[in-house]
Each structure stands twice: as C-alpha cells, then as structure tokens.
Amino acid sequence: MKKKNSENFDFFMDKFDKVKPDTPEALNKDAIKNKILSQEKAEIIKLPHKKHFKAIASIAACFVLIFSICIAVYPKIQKPASDGSFNNVSQQLLTFGCYDEINALVKELEENVTDYFTFVGGFGGGDLPSHSETYKQDEAVDEADIIKTDGKYIYYKHTESIDPGYEYAYQRKDLVDIYRAKNGKAELVSQIDSSVLAYDDNFSTGIDDMFLYKNRLIVRMWYYSSQGELMQATRVYNVSSPRNPKLICDYRQSGFGESRMIGNIVYNVTKHSARSDAPDGGIPKCGYGDYLDCVPLNDVCYIKDAQSSYFVIISAIDVITGERVASTKAVLGGSRTIYCNENNLYLTSNKVETNFDEIDFSDESDIENLYYKTAVDIIKIELNSNEIRFVASGSVDGYVLNQFSMDEKDGYFRIATTNYATFGNETSAVYVLDENMNLVGKTDDFAKGESIKAVRYNGDIAQVITYEETDPLFVIDLSNPEKPIIKGSLEIDGFSSLLVPISENRLLGIGYQTEETEGVISTCGLKLVLFDISDNENPVALDTKEFYKTYSQVQRNHKALVVNREKGYYAIPYYKYNSEIDEEDESDCGVITFEVNNDEIEITNEFRSDTRNGYYNGVRCVYIDDYIYTLGEDTIDDDRIGDVIINSFKY
C-alpha cells in the first residue's frame, strides 16, 4: 500500500473506532459469522448522536459500506452475448460461448473485488393436533427453519460438542433431533447427523435449516468437498416412521444460501464463490450424491457490468420423488437478497459507484468531495413445474435491507431501498416496476439521514420504518403504481425491525428499545408497539411494552415468532443478561407470550427455560395443542455446548 493510502486508511480507521456508527445488518461481520455457524448472539447497536458526530459518522458509514462490500471498480471488460439456449433479459443477462469465457471473467472479477455479502422460514397429514407453523412472509411460500413440527413430532436442529480426546480441544457437529411430543412430554426417537457428509475427522459440515412437508423432512446441509469447495446438500428423508428416517434424495450444488418451498417443490438459491484457480475454473457444480457435473453452459449467464465473482445457483427439487423438476441455472455477478411468491422469484444484487480512490482522507476539505452511489439490480425469475425461466430485469437506486423490503401485487413489483449517496445524506424511497421490470413509479425521497429498518406491504399500502434517533413509521399509498404517495408518518422512540399485521387496521412492531448515554444512543432491550393504521394520514401508536436488557431472536429473525391464531396469542423467545438471577447462570432465557385485546398489548406470561447461558444460544419454541415447547442448547462454557434442554408450558 502506498504511503498516502496507508495514512488515509489509518486516519479513517481511527475515526471509525471512535464513532462506531450503525451499519446495515447484512454488512456486520459478526452477523455473517453467525449465519455460517447457525448461531445468533445479542448485539448492542451503537448510534452516534446527531448533534456531535454527524459528519464523522457519515464518513465512517461510507467507509463501512464501501469496504464491507469491497467493490472498488467496475470490471474493465464487457464480453458480448453469445448464442445459446439461455435467453437474454433486457440486455442485463448475457451468455457465454464456452467455459473458457467463464473462467476469464471470473479471474478478472477476482482481481477487482472481494465480496463479503451473504444471504444477509401445510405440514403433516391426517387428523393431527393444532400446531405452530413457521412464520413466513407469504402464506403460499414456506421458509426453512431450525425447528418444525407436524403436531405430533418436533424436529430441531442443534449443535453438539465432540471431545476429540485431548485437553482443551472440542469439535462440533450439527444434528436434527426428532422428538415425539404429547401432553407436554417430549421423547427423543431418532437423530439425523450432518457428519455423514464429512470427508475427514474435522467435521467440516453443518446443517442450515429444514422443511417439513407431509411425510418428508428436507434437511439442508453444507459441507466442504474433497477439493475444498463449499457445497449445499438437499437431503430428503421419508419420515413416515420418524423413529427410522429413510434417505430418498441427496441433491447437491455449489455454494450455500437460501431456499423456499412452494407446494412440494423446494427451490434452492445458493451463492458460490468462484475462483479461477479452483478445479474446473470455479464453474458451479450440481448433481446427486458424489456424482457432480458442471452446470451446463446453456444454463449459465452473467450480469452485465458484474462487480462480483460470485455465482448464484438455482435448482428445483420435487420432495416427493426426489427428482429435479427443472434445469439448474447459474448467474455470475452475485446476489444479496431474494424475494419469492407463488409465481416468481426475484434476485437482487447491490452495486456501488465511488470516487474513493481519488480522496485524500487526511484532508477534511477533500472529504467533502467524496461521492458514492448505491444501486440494486433485480432479476425476475418465473417459476413453474418444469422450468426456471429468467423473464425480466431492472435496476433502482439504493440498498435493499431484506426480503420484506420487496413485494409483488397485480404484476407490479414494489421495493423499498435506502440510498447511501454522497456524504451521509441517506434517503429512502419505494419504487414500483411493471411486469417487464420497467420503472413506472417512485415516491418522493423521505427520511433524510436515516435508514430503513423494517418494511411491510398490506395490499396497496406499504408501512416503512426508518431510524436514526427516533422511529418514524411512514404509511405509503401504492394504489396508483405510477404515483406512490406518502400519506402520513409517526415518530416514537426506539425502532421496529419486524412489522406484523394484526388486522386490516392494526399493525404490531417488534424491535428495539433505545437509550442515550453520554451522547451515544444504544439499544437496551426489546420493544413491542401496537399501531393504529386505519387513517393512513395519521397513524397512531396505541400501546407499547418495553423489556429492559431483554432481547429476542425475533428482532433479527422473523421465523422465531410463533402465532397461535386459534387461541389468539403470540410467543417470542427471549434472553436477558445482567439479570438478578442465580449466580451460576450468566443469563436468563425463555418465552414471552402476549395477546392483543382492546387495542392493548397484554403480556400473559414469561416462561423461563432451564437452558443456561441463553445469551449465546437462546431457545426456540413451537406449540402443540395447549402446550408451548421450548428447545435450546445448554452451554457449558465458551468451548462446549451441552445437551438440548426441553421445557413445556401449558397455555
């Protein structure tokens, strides 16, 4: 590194360490690590006070955004489209003429970028008891999770420590425990072990999550191949007899990532880090068991002006037969977040333009000239029983937060983004695109200096939460796709990270309580807010409940929310730290239940689990008939994870 650049970097890091600004969750390295390890930890988000730290925070936020994405420049070469069976989409997706072209583009992208983005949830049959289902964005699209139930059995993914036989060393492997649950009792009847995919004794395998469809358990495992490549295995088990699961399908593809299930079809969307020096030039592979082949050339394409050397691989598996129902596709250029409904799957990829290399960060006057602009490329994929078809593509300004930022209605695609443009002047907007992904409408920019924390669409209305020091709720009318209108807004303390529709006119916000200490705003607990949205121009906060020094996985993962519509209650796992509890416990964890009655949030109980050290592992819960079951890993110390602890509580 040249001396000037080195001095700039040291200057920037010094400012960043002093301020510690809030950054998008997907850019947090701990979050990325936790995703890979399938663990979640509590985190206090430091937010600089606007009056004292605005300028430095803006610079630091820019630094984090640019270097976390690590996009330095656009690739220098743009290859022409080649003839092939892969249809080009609005000149956004281009095809290759041979595998050598793929390797050449991968090599060029490797030299320019290092991408840290990762993919920042009708079961059963017969006459089964009432039971919980995974809370999901679209009722027609199931989402994988670490806990499932069919009303008779509970399936729970957890991690187990293994003593390799010498002091102070422990290995870990992931398991799916299958429990027979009845009348508050749970009996372990069998296990599925991820180490079946390990090539050595280091257990370089794990389990991401799973689906449950009738008598099929679909376990999504990751492992490193004998050539050192990260792979995803979709293993389908017949659990007609849960005491003796039978493997019927073992489909594998390069990378790891997300998935959705529509009916009996599982769609896997994985992200593969292509390396030009890897076997086969980093071209993604797929197949059954150890019999893997490169994705056919006609099924590979790339994004025009790609900035990432990552492939996104998409496959479709029938979980009843175990057969692949469509050709596996691969797109070079990376992907950030997916949105899926019953008919279409949308891939998004983030890009940034910047003059970062031209700025002398030791010169404050030069910093004023800093420019960067974020953008989101969107690819629309049509899903049907025998084809994965790329049909359209488009682009909007900004950065997409998560899957809830996107929605489709009547053929129109809606997406809410925050644009981190030019020296910290963040603004947000909601865009509307038609079925061909042409932009037809956009709101005025709103929430200057703030970023989006939660979005929920309810028909023609979008509710958007932004945050810097207060929690504004914006209500946006999308009934005219060409003229979206911001109808009203409301500001309260703290911010919501998940919005849950209660009824047509009531909305529940689940998120963070905040406090200010010496000019720094920090999260300090869990907060529930009930909104009245009957008047779009005047939303009202009807009730709030706060839990100091208490956190929940629901704040980060919507799948942890349990909704019992029959009895009208909600259940969320919680963990506390620095609590006045038994000294041998480092934290307290369990489940909070509440109901919404007469425009009030009524806390009905706090069930405490016997799991120790819930700060690190917490618990997850399901309900079966009158009982809530909590399952969590008992942590022995920093290196060892103990047994699964199960508690049940009658509601």
XYZ file of C-alpha atoms in Angstrom:
651
model
C 0.000 0.000 0.000
C 1.354 3.435 -0.923
C 2.250 5.727 1.937
C -0.543 8.191 1.196
C -3.165 5.447 1.017
C -1.802 3.896 4.193
C -2.065 7.216 6.031
C -5.609 7.687 4.732
C -6.575 4.239 5.894
C -5.122 4.785 9.386
C -6.878 8.152 9.627
C -10.186 6.612 8.615
C -9.924 3.645 10.977
C -9.078 5.957 13.874
C -12.235 7.998 13.218
C -14.311 4.872 12.743
C -13.128 3.296 16.014
C -14.063 6.427 17.933
C -17.556 6.704 16.480
C -18.723 3.102 15.864
C -21.692 4.041 13.661
C -24.676 1.863 12.892
C -24.303 -0.126 9.673
C -26.703 -2.254 7.650
C -27.143 -5.593 9.417
C -26.052 -7.611 6.406
C -22.646 -5.892 6.471
C -21.904 -6.853 10.062
C -19.070 -9.383 10.152
C -20.409 -10.999 13.317
C -23.744 -11.478 11.621
C -22.018 -13.153 8.689
C -20.088 -15.432 11.034
C -23.224 -16.277 12.986
C -25.053 -17.114 9.773
C -22.352 -19.585 8.808
C -22.248 -21.142 12.263
C -26.060 -21.089 12.530
C -25.827 -19.288 15.849
C -27.194 -15.924 16.939
C -25.792 -13.553 19.541
C -27.054 -10.379 21.130
C -25.574 -7.142 19.933
C -25.795 -3.585 21.133
C -26.032 -1.200 18.218
C -24.090 1.995 18.818
C -25.707 5.015 17.232
C -23.875 8.346 17.168
C -25.723 11.395 18.463
C -26.685 13.620 15.575
C -25.533 16.863 17.206
C -21.974 15.781 17.952
C -20.982 13.130 15.494
C -22.903 13.699 12.271
C -20.009 14.473 9.933
C -17.670 11.762 11.184
C -20.466 9.194 11.304
C -21.312 9.913 7.686
C -17.723 9.344 6.609
C -17.409 6.211 8.709
C -20.697 4.789 7.445
C -19.400 5.321 3.920
C -16.181 3.502 4.796
C -18.062 0.535 6.223
C -20.405 0.350 3.265
C -17.667 0.534 0.671
C -15.174 -1.757 2.330
C -17.701 -4.283 3.585
C -18.998 -4.621 0.071
C -15.402 -4.247 -1.100
C -16.360 -3.087 -4.550
C -13.521 -0.997 -5.867
C -14.143 -0.583 -9.582
C -16.269 -1.925 -12.369
C -14.747 -4.733 -14.445
C -12.803 -3.429 -17.411
C -14.013 -5.931 -20.000
C -17.594 -6.428 -21.118
C -17.942 -9.626 -23.110
C -20.530 -9.765 -25.874
C -23.513 -12.035 -25.598
C -23.030 -15.479 -27.134
C -25.586 -17.555 -28.947
C -27.126 -20.212 -26.738
C -30.311 -21.510 -25.230
C -30.256 -19.004 -22.367
C -32.496 -16.074 -23.259
C -31.027 -12.639 -22.664
C -33.157 -10.426 -20.447
C -33.289 -6.730 -21.321
C -29.561 -6.830 -22.094
C -28.981 -7.323 -18.378
C -28.134 -11.026 -18.527
C -25.554 -12.181 -21.046
C -24.464 -15.673 -22.040
C -21.102 -17.342 -22.564
C -19.781 -19.047 -25.670
C -17.543 -21.506 -23.839
C -16.332 -22.408 -20.354
C -13.053 -20.570 -21.000
C -15.002 -17.301 -21.207
C -16.468 -18.020 -17.768
C -13.031 -18.620 -16.296
C -11.654 -15.435 -17.865
C -14.424 -13.257 -16.431
C -14.130 -14.892 -13.002
C -10.396 -14.193 -12.995
C -10.940 -10.544 -13.909
C -13.607 -10.029 -11.234
C -11.355 -11.673 -8.642
C -8.694 -9.046 -9.282
C -11.126 -6.193 -8.714
C -13.395 -7.255 -5.880
C -13.755 -9.253 -2.715
C -17.442 -9.643 -1.899
C -18.457 -10.176 1.720
C -22.212 -10.244 1.115
C -24.031 -13.374 2.220
C -27.646 -14.226 2.015
C -27.739 -11.426 4.862
C -38.975 -19.629 7.213
C -49.484 -27.390 5.482
C -47.353 -29.699 7.236
C -48.371 -33.171 8.159
C -51.335 -35.170 7.071
C -54.285 -36.816 8.685
C -56.051 -35.773 11.861
C -53.249 -34.028 13.775
C -53.460 -31.688 16.787
C -53.312 -27.923 16.253
C -49.706 -26.822 15.998
C -47.476 -23.909 15.044
C -46.065 -23.274 11.593
C -43.028 -21.246 10.624
C -43.884 -17.548 10.464
C -43.319 -16.539 6.852
C -43.656 -13.559 4.552
C -46.030 -15.143 2.022
C -48.581 -17.724 3.166
C -48.186 -19.685 -0.080
C -44.389 -19.913 0.231
C -42.826 -21.891 3.060
C -39.470 -20.922 4.553
C -36.895 -23.239 6.046
C -36.121 -23.031 9.763
C -34.201 -24.812 12.526
C -37.396 -26.036 14.217
C -40.516 -27.619 12.713
C -43.490 -29.589 13.987
C -46.377 -31.525 12.440
C -48.381 -31.602 15.667
C -47.059 -34.975 16.666
C -43.280 -34.737 16.309
C -40.851 -31.865 16.820
C -37.798 -31.587 14.555
C -34.994 -29.449 15.974
C -31.578 -28.624 14.554
C -28.846 -28.051 17.110
C -25.079 -28.203 17.568
C -23.214 -30.745 19.660
C -19.674 -30.557 21.015
C -17.397 -33.519 20.496
C -14.358 -34.269 22.631
C -11.617 -35.480 20.248
C -9.653 -36.985 23.117
C -7.180 -34.304 24.119
C -7.420 -31.466 26.598
C -8.860 -28.036 25.756
C -9.993 -29.045 22.257
C -13.540 -29.592 21.087
C -15.145 -30.140 17.738
C -18.741 -29.510 16.797
C -21.296 -31.134 14.567
C -24.915 -30.381 13.761
C -27.809 -32.750 14.369
C -31.542 -32.815 13.780
C -33.272 -34.300 16.820
C -36.700 -35.844 16.286
C -38.944 -35.816 19.378
C -42.305 -37.463 19.976
C -44.342 -34.776 21.742
C -47.555 -35.359 23.674
C -49.238 -33.682 26.653
C -46.161 -31.606 27.478
C -43.729 -34.535 27.315
C -41.057 -34.981 24.636
C -39.194 -38.207 23.861
C -36.135 -38.317 21.591
C -36.785 -41.037 18.995
C -34.034 -40.502 16.378
C -31.350 -38.165 15.022
C -30.010 -37.073 11.653
C -26.269 -36.378 11.686
C -24.568 -33.837 9.398
C -21.190 -35.566 9.744
C -22.317 -38.174 7.181
C -21.040 -35.681 4.589
C -17.625 -35.139 6.229
C -14.541 -36.111 4.252
C -12.280 -36.097 7.315
C -12.420 -36.097 11.097
C -12.715 -32.307 11.334
C -16.486 -32.451 10.780
C -16.363 -29.643 8.225
C -20.114 -29.952 7.751
C -23.216 -28.417 9.219
C -26.972 -28.028 8.909
C -28.557 -24.774 7.795
C -32.241 -25.488 8.307
C -35.086 -27.724 7.126
C -38.575 -28.016 5.673
C -41.366 -30.397 6.631
C -43.911 -31.437 4.007
C -46.340 -34.235 4.847
C -44.078 -37.243 5.490
C -40.972 -35.611 4.020
C -38.256 -33.916 6.064
C -35.962 -31.820 3.870
C -32.644 -31.092 5.596
C -30.356 -28.508 4.021
C -26.732 -29.297 4.904
C -23.485 -27.604 3.972
C -20.092 -29.270 3.661
C -16.665 -28.830 2.149
C -15.887 -31.164 -0.716
C -12.664 -33.131 -1.009
C -11.456 -30.282 -3.253
C -12.174 -27.691 -0.588
C -15.281 -26.163 -2.193
C -18.284 -25.172 -0.102
C -21.347 -27.172 -1.166
C -25.043 -27.365 -0.283
C -26.767 -30.745 0.073
C -30.552 -31.026 -0.001
C -31.255 -34.349 1.698
C -34.856 -35.534 1.652
C -35.954 -38.103 4.243
C -39.119 -40.159 4.375
C -40.281 -39.765 7.966
C -43.431 -41.867 7.753
C -41.728 -43.633 10.621
C -39.844 -40.840 12.437
C -38.009 -43.416 14.510
C -36.354 -44.621 11.328
C -35.910 -41.810 8.746
C -35.127 -43.084 5.238
C -32.945 -41.025 2.889
C -34.590 -40.823 -0.545
C -32.766 -37.890 -2.157
C -29.322 -36.307 -1.836
C -29.119 -33.424 -4.306
C -26.076 -31.151 -4.162
C -24.967 -27.862 -5.663
C -22.132 -25.401 -5.201
C -22.287 -22.723 -2.507
C -24.726 -22.137 0.320
C -27.615 -19.785 0.823
C -31.391 -19.583 0.993
C -34.387 -21.623 -0.111
C -38.155 -21.518 -0.489
C -40.774 -24.261 -0.827
C -43.951 -23.925 -2.890
C -46.169 -26.962 -2.533
C -43.892 -29.970 -2.879
C -41.130 -28.121 -4.771
C -38.065 -26.802 -2.953
C -36.139 -24.022 -4.670
C -32.529 -23.749 -3.527
C -30.743 -20.447 -4.151
C -27.073 -20.746 -3.231
C -24.126 -18.405 -3.561
C -20.861 -19.848 -4.836
C -17.507 -18.093 -4.553
C -15.905 -18.761 -7.916
C -12.091 -18.974 -8.035
C -10.271 -19.083 -11.319
C -7.545 -21.303 -9.797
C -10.094 -23.817 -8.468
C -10.808 -27.143 -10.184
C -12.901 -26.557 -13.312
C -12.180 -22.834 -13.012
C -14.718 -22.319 -10.271
C -17.669 -23.204 -12.513
C -20.558 -24.268 -10.230
C -21.484 -27.933 -9.989
C -24.629 -29.862 -9.270
C -25.839 -33.447 -9.147
C -26.814 -36.295 -6.868
C -24.501 -37.587 -4.156
C -20.848 -37.503 -5.163
C -21.705 -37.570 -8.878
C -21.420 -33.891 -9.713
C -21.082 -32.148 -13.058
C -20.571 -28.536 -14.062
C -23.791 -26.638 -14.705
C -24.330 -26.911 -18.491
C -23.055 -23.944 -20.467
C -26.521 -23.156 -21.847
C -27.746 -22.717 -18.262
C -25.037 -20.222 -17.240
C -25.185 -16.477 -17.759
C -23.756 -13.326 -16.190
C -24.975 -9.896 -15.155
C -23.931 -7.037 -17.380
C -21.350 -4.867 -15.589
C -20.997 -7.523 -12.877
C -18.980 -6.422 -9.846
C -18.778 -9.743 -8.026
C -17.121 -13.075 -8.815
C -19.952 -14.934 -7.086
C -22.352 -17.272 -8.847
C -25.972 -17.645 -7.793
C -27.231 -21.182 -8.457
C -30.952 -22.005 -8.564
C -32.403 -25.511 -8.539
C -35.867 -27.043 -8.084
C -36.440 -30.418 -6.385
C -39.675 -32.375 -6.011
C -39.536 -33.562 -2.391
C -41.992 -36.401 -3.030
C -39.996 -38.074 -5.787
C -36.591 -36.553 -5.058
C -36.243 -35.642 -8.734
C -35.046 -32.370 -10.193
C -38.022 -30.763 -11.950
C -36.171 -28.050 -13.875
C -32.700 -27.409 -15.244
C -30.383 -25.883 -12.656
C -29.415 -22.317 -13.585
C -26.364 -20.233 -12.626
C -25.821 -16.461 -12.788
C -22.384 -14.861 -12.368
C -22.452 -11.490 -10.644
C -23.569 -12.102 -7.092
C -26.820 -11.669 -5.229
C -27.782 -10.051 -1.982
C -31.374 -10.905 -1.089
C -34.215 -12.902 -2.600
C -37.963 -12.402 -2.568
C -40.305 -15.191 -3.589
C -44.039 -15.533 -4.074
C -46.102 -18.330 -5.573
C -45.239 -17.407 -9.159
C -41.941 -15.542 -9.245
C -38.547 -15.401 -7.599
C -36.586 -12.145 -7.524
C -32.800 -11.916 -7.151
C -31.194 -8.643 -6.091
C -27.571 -7.589 -6.399
C -26.044 -4.445 -4.917
C -23.638 -2.178 -6.743
C -21.791 0.988 -5.829
C -20.087 3.793 -7.738
C -17.467 5.822 -5.863
C -14.522 8.172 -6.237
C -12.967 6.759 -3.071
C -9.540 6.230 -4.652
C -9.374 9.913 -5.542
C -9.983 11.220 -1.997
C -7.263 12.252 0.454
C -8.880 11.397 3.793
C -6.246 13.319 5.737
C -7.584 16.486 4.112
C -11.011 17.339 5.551
C -11.778 19.709 2.691
C -11.164 16.881 0.214
C -13.554 14.612 2.110
C -16.359 16.977 1.154
C -15.855 15.802 -2.437
C -16.493 12.167 -1.559
C -19.072 10.591 -3.849
C -20.677 7.201 -3.818
C -23.928 5.826 -5.063
C -25.613 2.518 -4.341
C -27.886 0.669 -6.746
C -29.827 -2.592 -6.802
C -30.005 -4.843 -9.867
C -33.136 -7.010 -9.899
C -33.682 -10.202 -11.876
C -37.176 -11.665 -12.201
C -37.424 -15.447 -12.482
C -40.657 -17.186 -13.391
C -41.305 -20.437 -11.558
C -43.364 -23.334 -12.865
C -43.307 -27.106 -12.644
C -40.768 -27.737 -15.390
C -38.693 -24.603 -15.930
C -36.784 -21.853 -14.141
C -37.112 -19.009 -16.621
C -35.415 -15.609 -16.484
C -38.023 -13.191 -17.826
C -37.023 -9.626 -16.969
C -34.532 -7.420 -15.177
C -34.348 -3.889 -13.859
C -32.499 -1.563 -11.523
C -33.262 1.048 -8.856
C -31.155 3.294 -6.669
C -30.286 2.348 -3.103
C -29.620 -0.622 -0.876
C -32.200 -3.304 -0.059
C -32.496 -4.312 3.608
C -34.118 -7.759 3.492
C -36.832 -9.845 1.855
C -39.621 -7.808 3.488
C -38.436 -4.769 1.524
C -39.935 -6.391 -1.585
C -43.402 -7.422 -2.682
C -45.472 -8.088 -5.802
C -49.134 -7.259 -6.425
C -51.149 -7.378 -9.647
C -47.976 -7.819 -11.684
C -46.246 -4.804 -10.115
C -43.029 -5.291 -8.154
C -42.500 -2.915 -5.218
C -39.154 -2.410 -3.485
C -38.090 -0.075 -0.660
C -34.439 0.983 -0.538
C -32.115 3.320 1.317
C -29.753 5.273 -0.898
C -26.390 5.852 0.803
C -25.447 8.649 -1.558
C -22.965 11.475 -1.088
C -21.521 12.169 2.316
C -24.086 10.565 4.596
C -27.208 12.194 3.177
C -29.117 8.916 3.220
C -32.636 8.969 1.827
C -35.200 6.234 1.298
C -37.789 5.596 -1.386
C -40.278 2.990 -2.588
C -40.088 2.076 -6.281
C -42.722 0.371 -8.438
C -41.769 -1.673 -11.519
C -44.081 -3.331 -14.046
C -44.045 -6.994 -15.080
C -41.193 -6.256 -17.514
C -39.209 -4.606 -14.697
C -39.549 -1.136 -16.146
C -39.768 1.639 -13.570
C -43.271 3.119 -13.569
C -43.436 4.984 -10.258
C -41.472 6.182 -7.240
C -42.210 8.016 -4.019
C -40.503 11.242 -3.153
C -37.319 10.688 -1.174
C -38.022 10.571 2.548
C -36.291 10.094 5.924
C -33.145 12.087 5.127
C -30.193 10.937 7.231
C -31.973 7.732 8.251
C -32.019 4.151 7.009
C -34.794 1.600 6.595
C -35.171 -0.864 9.482
C -38.437 -2.651 8.577
C -40.978 -2.818 5.761
C -44.360 -4.495 5.404
C -46.777 -4.420 2.473
C -50.504 -4.781 3.044
C -52.313 -4.720 -0.285
C -51.954 -1.222 -1.720
C -50.330 0.134 1.441
C -46.679 -0.063 2.484
C -45.524 0.613 6.027
C -41.860 1.587 6.300
C -39.822 2.043 9.478
C -36.689 4.198 9.305
C -34.348 5.121 12.139
C -31.561 7.341 13.343
C -32.630 8.733 16.701
C -36.390 8.197 16.576
C -38.591 5.572 14.935
C -40.640 7.107 12.110
C -43.408 4.945 10.674
C -44.239 6.027 7.126
C -47.524 4.993 5.503
C -47.333 4.882 1.699
C -50.262 4.542 -0.702
C -49.382 2.385 -3.730
C -52.885 2.098 -5.200
C -51.720 4.108 -8.222
C -48.466 2.379 -9.257
C -47.424 5.409 -11.270
C -47.850 7.841 -8.386
C -46.996 6.309 -4.990
C -47.822 8.807 -2.259
C -46.518 9.149 1.293
C -49.777 9.650 3.181
C -48.628 10.026 6.776
C -45.953 9.362 9.379
C -45.467 8.909 13.110
C -42.357 9.229 15.314
C -41.662 7.332 18.541
C -38.525 6.306 20.456
C -36.663 3.136 19.526
C -37.275 1.294 16.269
C -39.094 -1.767 14.953
C -37.238 -4.428 12.962
C -40.309 -6.573 12.174
C -43.832 -5.442 11.301
C -46.650 -7.944 11.852
C -50.162 -7.276 10.509
C -52.719 -7.926 13.270
C -55.783 -6.922 11.277
C -56.681 -4.578 8.448
C -56.227 -1.562 10.734
C -53.738 -2.773 13.342
C -50.013 -3.372 12.996
C -47.591 -4.815 15.540
C -43.992 -3.619 15.623
C -41.323 -5.798 17.236
C -37.929 -4.197 17.678
C -35.541 -2.359 19.953
C -35.835 -0.126 22.960
C -33.080 2.521 22.973
C -31.418 4.835 25.468
C -28.957 7.705 25.279
C -25.785 7.672 27.391
C -23.187 10.423 27.085
C -24.386 11.423 23.631
C -24.484 7.858 22.271
C -27.766 6.093 21.549
C -27.695 2.341 22.139
C -30.189 -0.468 22.026
C -31.112 -1.531 25.540
C -33.882 -4.074 25.161
C -36.961 -5.419 23.445
C -39.884 -3.200 22.463
C -43.406 -4.026 21.257
C -45.586 -1.343 19.654
C -49.214 -1.552 18.529
C -50.054 0.853 15.681
C -53.459 2.048 14.534
C -53.184 2.411 10.741
C -56.882 2.924 9.988
C -56.172 6.530 8.984
C -53.281 6.478 6.521
C -52.580 10.144 7.081
C -52.491 9.893 10.865
C -51.062 6.594 12.156
C -51.185 6.292 15.952
C -49.199 4.275 18.500
C -51.917 2.735 20.693
C -49.720 0.849 23.164
C -46.105 -0.065 23.847
C -44.366 -2.631 26.033
C -40.646 -2.482 26.831
C -38.357 -5.130 28.324
C -35.122 -3.631 29.578
C -31.949 -5.639 28.895
C -34.063 -8.290 27.224
C -33.561 -9.382 23.624
C -35.184 -11.834 21.242
C -34.194 -13.702 18.119
C -37.373 -12.265 16.597
C -35.631 -8.889 16.421
C -33.310 -10.405 13.823
C -35.170 -13.452 12.553
C -38.884 -13.339 11.814
C -39.086 -17.140 11.852
C -38.660 -17.144 15.635
C -42.118 -15.578 16.033
C -44.901 -18.047 16.901
C -48.515 -17.089 16.187
C -51.404 -19.102 17.620
C -54.408 -17.826 15.694
C -56.818 -20.249 17.370
C -56.091 -19.012 20.887
C -55.097 -15.529 19.833
C -51.631 -15.298 21.362
C -48.096 -14.587 20.203
C -44.948 -16.238 21.589
C -41.403 -14.964 21.217
C -38.201 -16.419 22.688
C -36.226 -14.051 24.905
C -32.914 -13.854 26.721
C -31.729 -11.468 29.413
C -28.260 -10.567 30.586
C -27.017 -8.895 33.758
C -30.227 -10.049 35.366
C -30.682 -10.517 39.081
C -30.878 -14.283 38.844
C -28.955 -17.242 40.205
C -25.214 -16.628 40.233
C -24.421 -19.849 38.373
C -26.457 -18.588 35.419
C -24.934 -15.989 33.136
C -28.284 -15.167 31.599
C -31.955 -15.946 31.677
C -33.976 -17.185 28.721
C -37.401 -18.481 27.886
C -40.592 -17.388 26.113
C -42.747 -14.288 26.429
C -46.403 -14.706 25.463
C -48.801 -11.860 24.800
C -52.198 -11.087 23.302
C -53.640 -8.002 21.630
C -57.019 -7.149 23.129
C -59.000 -3.912 23.144
C -56.119 -2.053 21.488
C -53.687 -3.076 24.214
C -50.715 -5.436 24.301
C -51.392 -7.790 27.191
C -48.357 -9.735 28.449
C -49.830 -13.060 29.540
C -46.712 -14.865 30.772
C -42.936 -15.167 30.806
C -41.991 -18.832 30.775
C -38.417 -19.383 31.903
C -36.415 -22.207 30.346
C -33.898 -24.348 32.210
C -31.382 -23.674 29.457
C -28.280 -21.926 30.792
C -26.414 -19.155 29.052
C -29.312 -18.188 26.843
C -27.386 -15.054 25.840
C -25.405 -17.206 23.421
C -27.906 -19.800 22.253
C -31.335 -18.798 23.477
C -34.320 -21.016 22.873
C -36.829 -21.600 20.096
C -40.415 -22.609 20.622
C -43.402 -24.301 18.994
C -46.891 -25.034 20.239
C -48.883 -28.267 20.037
C -52.448 -28.075 21.310
C -52.351 -26.488 24.783
C -48.574 -26.708 25.282
C -45.694 -24.465 24.330
C -42.432 -26.390 23.977
C -39.095 -24.594 24.265
C -35.882 -26.165 22.994
C -32.398 -24.772 23.494
C -28.776 -25.809 23.753
C -27.265 -25.836 27.222
C -23.916 -24.042 27.075
C -21.246 -25.462 29.383
C -18.565 -22.866 28.655
C -17.191 -20.867 25.742
C -15.883 -24.015 24.016
C -18.502 -26.623 24.760
C -22.197 -26.913 24.020
C -24.151 -29.237 26.251
C -27.371 -31.180 25.791
C -30.638 -29.925 24.355
C -32.944 -28.759 27.141
C -36.690 -29.090 26.560
C -39.328 -27.384 28.667
C -43.076 -27.272 28.177
C -45.667 -24.849 29.497
C -49.431 -25.131 29.364
C -51.107 -22.041 27.970
